[in-house]
């Protein structure tokens, strides 16, 4: 099996071969817009060649910083929101045992990596502080500007805690700032305080940034092999280049999504059957939703964590409105397995004793897919050979290049996010931020 396979055979009753063939001219144009940099948002396409054109010197500093944090800290607190944390969190779950962050210190090979600044909950921050306790910790604050509300609040809290524990000078040695190379509040503050800095590249938007220092430092601290991660992405960069649909599975995926969308399938569920893939779905949701949801258009991204969710909203998938389709992400080789014990019991499982749970899990995924297809839900499959850093790098790049083509096929800019600012303006107005006085009065009157 190759690193990644894409299977659209279960779409036969929903999309004809002719329909896919007729997408080729549009895909060719979308490819040219992306590859030649003539499409809207081209200034934010540096991620295309990031796996092979990354800053080697900074990469070495990331590895050195990770080793230092591993040596002097039991916990790394990662402060960021959206693309500043979703990729790293997804990677660490993908690459580790499910409960690795719950292990006691004596059982851990690497620091515990905790994520904050992705909400505005005081209870959540207090819970994180309790988990840290008296253990040594460091902070990686990630923000392009340094003024985003959620991470800025969290940074104030944890900077204060560091200074209380280690003093002002000691705290500076434990703060790592990943931010803009040339401007912004965090960049200026990091320069003034002497924090070690890493760069959020100008040409890489947040949701495409997991293969930059944004994701690489936390992943490395948590024991992830970032060299293999980039190597897998580099293989994808080299292979997913043809504009011909027959030769490029990422482009096939984008084309099929576009056809289904035009037929009224406006919601896509990314399906998994492994709890360690749940956070990958959260990263994928931002990538898809923020790239495509604009101008009154776009496929709504959601996730299904099976077989768990088959016992909750599985009924809706099977028999509800026929406006959704599924993409199953699965891995061929299980990371580990369990054999179902033989015993005298009344549970009706005698026919399964001696089988592996991975066999049952895969069979469940096959049976569910067929049932959903029969129920009118189109299904595609993205399958990885192994669940390791190399294959993770490949599938990250697969979805990134696919959503870029998908956005251009739908006539939108896949690289901006204008709608994100609307809630921020209202929040600032209601909080009484200086400069928003007129909006403050208007919103409070409405409430």
Coordinates of C-alpha atoms in Angstrom, one line a residue:
X1 CA 0.0 0.0 0.0
X2 CA 1.2 3.5 -0.7
X3 CA 1.5 6.2 1.9
X4 CA -2.0 7.4 1.3
X5 CA -4.8 6.0 -0.8
X6 CA -8.0 7.7 -1.9
X7 CA -11.1 5.6 -2.6
X8 CA -14.1 7.1 -4.3
X9 CA -15.6 3.9 -5.5
X10 CA -18.7 4.2 -3.2
X11 CA -19.7 7.4 -5.0
X12 CA -20.7 5.4 -8.1
X13 CA -24.4 5.8 -7.5
X14 CA -24.0 9.6 -6.8
X15 CA -21.4 10.8 -9.3
X16 CA -20.8 9.5 -12.8
X17 CA -17.4 9.2 -14.5
X18 CA -18.5 11.7 -17.0
X19 CA -19.3 14.3 -14.3
X20 CA -15.8 13.8 -12.9
X21 CA -14.2 14.1 -16.4
X22 CA -16.1 17.3 -17.0
X23 CA -14.4 18.8 -13.9
X24 CA -11.0 18.5 -15.5
X25 CA -10.9 21.9 -17.3
X26 CA -12.0 23.7 -14.1
X27 CA -9.4 21.8 -12.1
X28 CA -6.7 22.7 -14.6
X29 CA -7.5 26.4 -14.2
X30 CA -7.6 26.1 -10.4
X31 CA -4.2 24.3 -10.4
X32 CA -2.8 27.2 -12.5
X33 CA -4.2 29.8 -10.1
X34 CA -2.5 28.0 -7.2
X35 CA 0.8 26.9 -8.8
X36 CA 1.5 30.1 -10.7
X37 CA 0.3 32.4 -7.9
X38 CA -2.2 34.2 -10.1
X39 CA -5.3 33.4 -7.9
X40 CA -6.7 35.5 -5.2
X41 CA -4.9 35.1 -1.9
X42 CA -1.7 34.0 -3.6
X43 CA 0.4 36.0 -1.0
X44 CA -0.6 33.3 1.5
X45 CA 0.5 30.2 -0.4
X46 CA 4.0 29.8 0.9
X47 CA 2.8 26.6 2.6
X48 CA 2.9 24.9 -0.8
X49 CA 6.7 24.5 -0.7
X50 CA 7.2 24.7 3.1
X51 CA 8.1 21.0 3.5
X52 CA 11.1 21.4 1.2
X53 CA 11.9 25.1 1.6
X54 CA 11.7 25.6 5.3
X55 CA 14.2 27.6 7.3
X56 CA 16.9 25.0 8.3
X57 CA 18.5 27.3 10.8
X58 CA 15.3 27.9 12.6
X59 CA 14.5 24.2 12.5
X60 CA 17.7 23.5 14.3
X61 CA 16.8 26.1 16.9
X62 CA 13.4 24.5 17.3
X63 CA 15.0 21.2 18.0
X64 CA 17.4 22.7 20.5
X65 CA 14.6 24.6 22.3
X66 CA 12.6 21.4 22.5
X67 CA 15.5 19.6 24.1
X68 CA 16.0 22.4 26.6
X69 CA 12.3 22.4 27.6
X70 CA 12.4 18.6 27.9
X71 CA 15.4 18.9 30.2
X72 CA 14.1 21.7 32.5
X73 CA 10.3 21.3 32.5
X74 CA 7.7 18.7 33.3
X75 CA 5.0 20.7 31.5
X76 CA 4.9 23.0 28.4
X77 CA 1.9 25.4 28.3
X78 CA 1.1 26.3 24.7
X79 CA -0.9 29.5 24.4
X80 CA -2.8 30.0 21.2
X81 CA -6.1 29.8 19.4
X82 CA -7.3 28.5 16.1
X83 CA -4.4 27.6 13.8
X84 CA -2.0 28.5 16.7
X85 CA -2.9 25.3 18.5
X86 CA -5.2 23.0 16.6
X87 CA -2.5 21.4 14.4
X88 CA -0.1 20.7 17.3
X89 CA -2.8 19.3 19.5
X90 CA -4.0 17.1 16.6
X91 CA -0.4 15.9 16.0
X92 CA 0.3 15.0 19.6
X93 CA -2.9 13.0 19.9
X94 CA -2.2 11.3 16.5
X95 CA 1.3 10.3 17.6
X96 CA 0.8 9.3 21.2
X97 CA -1.2 7.0 23.4
X98 CA -4.7 8.4 24.0
X99 CA -4.1 9.1 27.7
X100 CA -0.5 10.2 27.5
X101 CA -1.3 13.6 29.0
X102 CA -2.8 11.9 32.0
X103 CA 0.3 9.9 32.8
X104 CA 2.1 10.5 36.1
X105 CA 5.5 12.1 35.8
X106 CA 7.3 8.8 36.6
X107 CA 5.6 7.2 33.5
X108 CA 6.3 10.0 31.1
X109 CA 9.1 10.2 28.5
X110 CA 8.4 13.8 27.6
X111 CA 6.8 16.9 29.2
X112 CA 3.1 17.1 29.4
X113 CA 1.8 19.6 26.8
X114 CA -1.2 21.6 27.8
X115 CA -3.1 24.0 25.6
X116 CA -4.6 27.3 26.9
X117 CA -5.7 30.6 25.3
X118 CA -8.3 28.9 23.1
X119 CA -11.2 30.0 25.2
X120 CA -12.2 32.6 27.8
X121 CA -13.0 30.3 30.7
X122 CA -11.5 31.1 34.1
X123 CA -12.4 27.7 35.3
X124 CA -10.4 26.1 32.5
X125 CA -7.3 28.2 33.4
X126 CA -7.6 27.3 37.1
X127 CA -7.9 23.6 36.2
X128 CA -4.7 23.9 34.1
X129 CA -2.9 25.6 37.0
X130 CA -4.0 22.8 39.3
X131 CA -2.7 20.2 36.9
X132 CA 0.7 21.9 36.7
X133 CA 0.9 22.2 40.5
X134 CA 4.4 22.7 41.7
X135 CA 6.0 21.1 38.7
X136 CA 8.5 23.0 36.6
X137 CA 6.9 24.4 33.4
X138 CA 7.7 26.6 30.4
X139 CA 5.4 28.6 28.1
X140 CA 5.2 28.8 24.3
X141 CA 3.0 31.8 23.4
X142 CA 1.9 31.8 19.7
X143 CA 0.3 34.8 18.1
X144 CA 0.9 36.7 14.9
X145 CA -0.2 40.0 16.5
X146 CA 0.0 39.5 20.2
X147 CA -3.3 41.2 20.7
X148 CA -5.8 38.4 20.1
X149 CA -8.0 38.4 23.3
X150 CA -8.0 34.8 24.3
X151 CA -4.3 34.1 24.1
X152 CA -3.4 37.6 25.4
X153 CA -5.3 37.0 28.6
X154 CA -3.8 33.6 29.1
X155 CA -0.3 34.9 28.5
X156 CA -0.7 37.5 31.2
X157 CA -1.8 34.8 33.7
X158 CA 1.0 32.4 32.9
X159 CA 3.7 35.0 32.7
X160 CA 2.7 36.1 36.1
X161 CA 2.9 32.5 37.4
X162 CA 6.3 32.0 35.9
X163 CA 7.6 35.2 37.5
X164 CA 6.2 34.2 40.9
X165 CA 7.9 30.8 40.6
X166 CA 11.2 31.7 38.9
X167 CA 11.6 35.5 39.2
X168 CA 11.5 37.9 36.3
X169 CA 14.9 36.8 34.9
X170 CA 14.1 33.1 35.3
X171 CA 10.7 33.5 33.7
X172 CA 12.3 35.0 30.6
X173 CA 14.3 31.8 30.1
X174 CA 11.1 29.8 30.0
X175 CA 9.1 31.8 27.6
X176 CA 9.2 31.0 23.9
X177 CA 7.4 33.4 21.5
X178 CA 6.2 32.3 18.1
X179 CA 5.1 35.4 16.3
X180 CA 5.6 37.8 13.3
X181 CA 9.2 38.3 12.1
X182 CA 9.0 42.0 11.9
X183 CA 6.0 43.6 13.6
X184 CA 3.3 43.2 16.2
X185 CA 2.8 43.6 19.9
X186 CA 4.2 40.2 20.8
X187 CA 7.2 40.6 18.6
X188 CA 8.0 44.0 20.2
X189 CA 7.5 42.6 23.7
X190 CA 9.6 39.5 23.0
X191 CA 12.4 41.7 21.8
X192 CA 12.2 43.9 24.8
X193 CA 12.1 41.0 27.3
X194 CA 14.6 38.8 25.5
X195 CA 12.4 35.8 24.9
X196 CA 13.6 33.3 22.4
X197 CA 11.6 33.9 19.2
X198 CA 10.3 31.7 16.4
X199 CA 8.6 33.0 13.2
X200 CA 5.1 32.7 11.9
X201 CA 5.9 33.2 8.2
X202 CA 4.1 36.0 6.4
X203 CA 3.0 33.8 3.5
X204 CA 1.4 31.1 5.7
X205 CA -2.0 31.6 7.2
X206 CA -2.7 30.2 10.7
X207 CA -4.7 27.2 9.5
X208 CA -1.9 26.2 7.2
X209 CA 0.9 26.8 9.8
X210 CA 1.2 23.4 11.6
X211 CA 4.4 22.6 9.6
X212 CA 6.0 25.9 10.8
X213 CA 7.4 26.7 14.3
X214 CA 3.8 27.1 15.3
X215 CA 3.3 23.4 15.3
X216 CA 6.8 22.0 15.2
X217 CA 8.0 23.3 18.6
X218 CA 5.1 21.8 20.7
X219 CA 5.1 18.6 18.7
X220 CA 8.9 18.2 19.2
X221 CA 8.6 18.9 23.0
X222 CA 5.9 16.2 23.2
X223 CA 8.2 13.6 21.6
X224 CA 7.0 13.9 18.0
X225 CA 9.5 13.2 15.2
X226 CA 9.4 16.6 13.3
X227 CA 12.0 15.5 10.8
X228 CA 9.8 12.6 9.8
X229 CA 6.7 14.9 9.8
X230 CA 8.3 17.2 7.3
X231 CA 9.6 14.3 5.2
X232 CA 6.1 12.9 4.8
X233 CA 4.8 16.3 3.8
X234 CA 7.7 16.7 1.4
X235 CA 6.8 13.4 -0.3
X236 CA 3.2 14.7 -0.6
X237 CA 4.5 18.0 -2.1
X238 CA 6.4 16.0 -4.7
X239 CA 3.6 13.6 -5.5
X240 CA 0.5 15.8 -5.4
X241 CA 1.5 18.1 -8.2
X242 CA -0.2 16.8 -11.4
X243 CA -3.2 18.8 -12.6
X244 CA -4.6 15.6 -14.1
X245 CA -7.4 14.2 -11.9
X246 CA -6.4 10.6 -12.7
X247 CA -2.9 11.3 -11.3
X248 CA -3.7 13.4 -8.2
X249 CA -5.9 12.0 -5.4
X250 CA -6.0 15.3 -3.6
X251 CA -7.4 17.0 -6.7
X252 CA -9.9 14.1 -7.1
X253 CA -11.1 14.6 -3.6
X254 CA -11.5 18.4 -4.2
X255 CA -13.4 17.7 -7.5
X256 CA -15.8 15.1 -6.0
X257 CA -16.5 17.5 -3.1
X258 CA -17.4 20.2 -5.6
X259 CA -19.7 18.0 -7.6
X260 CA -21.5 16.8 -4.4
X261 CA -21.8 20.3 -3.2
X262 CA -23.5 21.4 -6.4
X263 CA -26.0 18.5 -6.0
X264 CA -27.0 19.8 -2.6
X265 CA -24.7 17.8 -0.3
X266 CA -23.7 20.8 1.7
X267 CA -22.3 19.2 4.9
X268 CA -19.2 17.0 5.1
X269 CA -18.5 14.7 8.0
X270 CA -14.9 13.6 8.5
X271 CA -15.2 10.2 10.0
X272 CA -12.8 8.3 12.2
X273 CA -12.8 5.1 14.2
X274 CA -9.9 5.9 16.5
X275 CA -10.0 8.3 19.5
X276 CA -6.5 9.5 18.7
X277 CA -7.8 10.9 15.4
X278 CA -10.5 13.1 17.0
X279 CA -8.3 16.1 17.3
X280 CA -7.2 15.8 13.7
X281 CA -10.8 16.3 12.9
X282 CA -10.8 19.5 14.9
X283 CA -7.8 20.8 12.8
X284 CA -9.5 19.7 9.6
X285 CA -12.7 21.6 10.6
X286 CA -10.8 24.9 10.8
X287 CA -8.9 24.2 7.6
X288 CA -12.1 23.5 5.7
X289 CA -14.5 25.9 7.3
X290 CA -12.3 29.0 7.4
X291 CA -11.0 28.3 3.8
X292 CA -14.4 27.7 2.2
X293 CA -17.1 29.3 4.3
X294 CA -17.5 32.8 2.7
X295 CA -19.5 34.7 0.2
X296 CA -22.6 32.8 1.2
X297 CA -21.0 29.6 0.0
X298 CA -19.1 26.6 1.3
X299 CA -19.4 23.0 2.6
X300 CA -20.1 22.9 6.3
X301 CA -17.4 20.8 8.0
X302 CA -18.3 18.5 10.9
X303 CA -16.9 15.3 12.4
X304 CA -18.2 11.9 13.3
X305 CA -16.2 9.9 16.0
X306 CA -17.3 6.3 15.4
X307 CA -18.4 3.9 16.6
X308 CA -19.2 6.2 19.6
X309 CA -21.3 8.7 17.6
X310 CA -23.3 5.9 15.8
X311 CA -25.1 5.6 19.2
X312 CA -25.9 9.3 19.3
X313 CA -26.5 11.0 15.9
X314 CA -26.0 7.9 13.8
X315 CA -29.8 7.7 13.3
X316 CA -29.7 11.2 11.6
X317 CA -26.9 10.1 9.3
X318 CA -28.8 7.0 8.3
X319 CA -32.3 8.4 7.9
X320 CA -32.2 12.2 8.2
X321 CA -32.0 14.9 5.5
X322 CA -29.9 13.8 2.6
X323 CA -27.7 16.9 2.5
X324 CA -24.5 15.4 3.9
X325 CA -21.6 13.2 2.8
X326 CA -18.8 11.5 4.6
X327 CA -15.1 11.2 4.2
X328 CA -13.6 8.3 6.2
X329 CA -10.1 8.8 7.5
X330 CA -8.6 5.5 8.7
X331 CA -5.3 3.8 9.2
X332 CA -4.5 0.3 7.8
X333 CA -2.0 -0.9 10.5
X334 CA -3.2 -0.5 14.1
X335 CA -0.8 1.1 16.5
X336 CA -1.6 -1.6 19.0
X337 CA -4.3 -4.3 19.3
X338 CA -6.3 -6.4 21.8
X339 CA -7.5 -10.0 21.3
X340 CA -11.0 -10.6 22.5
X341 CA -10.8 -13.1 25.3
X342 CA -12.4 -16.5 25.3
X343 CA -14.8 -17.1 28.1
X344 CA -18.2 -18.5 29.1
X345 CA -20.5 -15.5 29.0
X346 CA -24.1 -14.7 28.0
X347 CA -23.1 -11.6 26.0
X348 CA -23.5 -13.3 22.6
X349 CA -19.9 -12.6 21.6
X350 CA -18.7 -16.2 21.2
X351 CA -18.4 -15.8 17.5
X352 CA -15.8 -13.0 18.0
X353 CA -13.6 -14.5 20.7
X354 CA -10.0 -14.9 19.6
X355 CA -10.5 -12.0 17.0
X356 CA -8.7 -8.7 17.3
X357 CA -10.5 -5.5 18.1
X358 CA -8.9 -3.9 15.0
X359 CA -10.6 -6.5 12.9
X360 CA -14.0 -5.8 14.5
X361 CA -13.3 -2.0 14.2
X362 CA -12.5 -2.2 10.5
X363 CA -15.4 -4.5 9.8
X364 CA -17.7 -2.0 11.6
X365 CA -16.4 0.8 9.4
X366 CA -17.0 -1.2 6.3
X367 CA -20.5 -2.2 7.3
X368 CA -21.4 1.3 8.4
X369 CA -20.2 2.8 5.2
X370 CA -22.3 0.4 3.1
X371 CA -25.3 1.1 5.3
X372 CA -24.9 4.9 4.9
X373 CA -24.4 4.6 1.1
X374 CA -27.5 2.5 0.9
X375 CA -29.3 5.3 3.0
X376 CA -28.3 8.0 0.5
X377 CA -25.1 9.3 2.0
X378 CA -22.1 9.5 -0.4
X379 CA -18.8 8.2 1.1
X380 CA -15.2 8.6 0.3
X381 CA -12.2 7.0 2.0
X382 CA -8.7 8.5 2.8
X383 CA -6.5 5.7 4.1
X384 CA -3.0 5.9 5.6
X385 CA -0.8 2.9 5.9
X386 CA 0.5 3.7 9.3
X387 CA -0.2 6.2 12.2
X388 CA 3.1 7.8 12.5
X389 CA 4.8 11.2 11.9
X390 CA 5.7 10.5 8.3
X391 CA 2.1 9.6 7.3
X392 CA 0.7 12.5 9.4
X393 CA 2.9 15.0 7.4
X394 CA 1.6 13.5 4.2
X395 CA -2.1 13.7 5.1
X396 CA -1.8 17.2 6.4
X397 CA -0.4 18.3 3.0
X398 CA -3.0 16.3 1.2
X399 CA -5.9 18.2 2.9
X400 CA -4.2 21.5 2.5
X401 CA -3.6 21.3 -1.2
X402 CA -7.1 19.8 -1.7
X403 CA -8.9 22.7 0.1
X404 CA -6.9 25.2 -1.9
X405 CA -8.1 23.7 -5.2
X406 CA -11.6 23.2 -3.8
X407 CA -11.8 26.9 -2.9
X408 CA -10.8 28.1 -6.3
X409 CA -13.3 25.6 -7.9
X410 CA -16.0 27.3 -5.8
X411 CA -15.0 30.8 -6.8
X412 CA -13.8 32.0 -3.5
X413 CA -10.5 33.1 -1.9
X414 CA -9.4 30.0 0.2
X415 CA -6.8 32.0 2.1
X416 CA -8.6 34.8 3.8
X417 CA -11.2 34.8 6.7
X418 CA -13.1 38.2 6.7
X419 CA -16.0 36.8 8.7
X420 CA -13.8 36.1 11.8
X421 CA -13.6 39.8 12.6
X422 CA -17.4 40.3 13.1
X423 CA -17.6 38.7 16.5
X424 CA -14.5 40.4 17.6
X425 CA -15.9 43.9 16.9
X426 CA -19.0 43.1 18.9
X427 CA -17.0 41.6 21.8
X428 CA -14.7 44.6 21.9
X429 CA -17.7 47.0 21.8
X430 CA -19.5 45.2 24.7
X431 CA -16.3 45.0 26.7
X432 CA -15.8 48.8 26.4
X433 CA -12.5 48.7 24.5
X434 CA -11.3 52.2 23.7
X435 CA -12.2 53.3 20.2
X436 CA -15.4 51.3 20.2
X437 CA -17.6 53.7 22.1
X438 CA -20.2 54.2 19.4
X439 CA -20.6 50.5 18.8
X440 CA -20.7 49.9 22.6
X441 CA -23.8 52.1 22.9
X442 CA -25.5 50.5 19.9
X443 CA -24.9 46.9 21.0
X444 CA -25.9 47.5 24.6
X445 CA -29.2 49.1 23.4
X446 CA -29.9 46.0 21.3
X447 CA -29.3 43.7 24.2

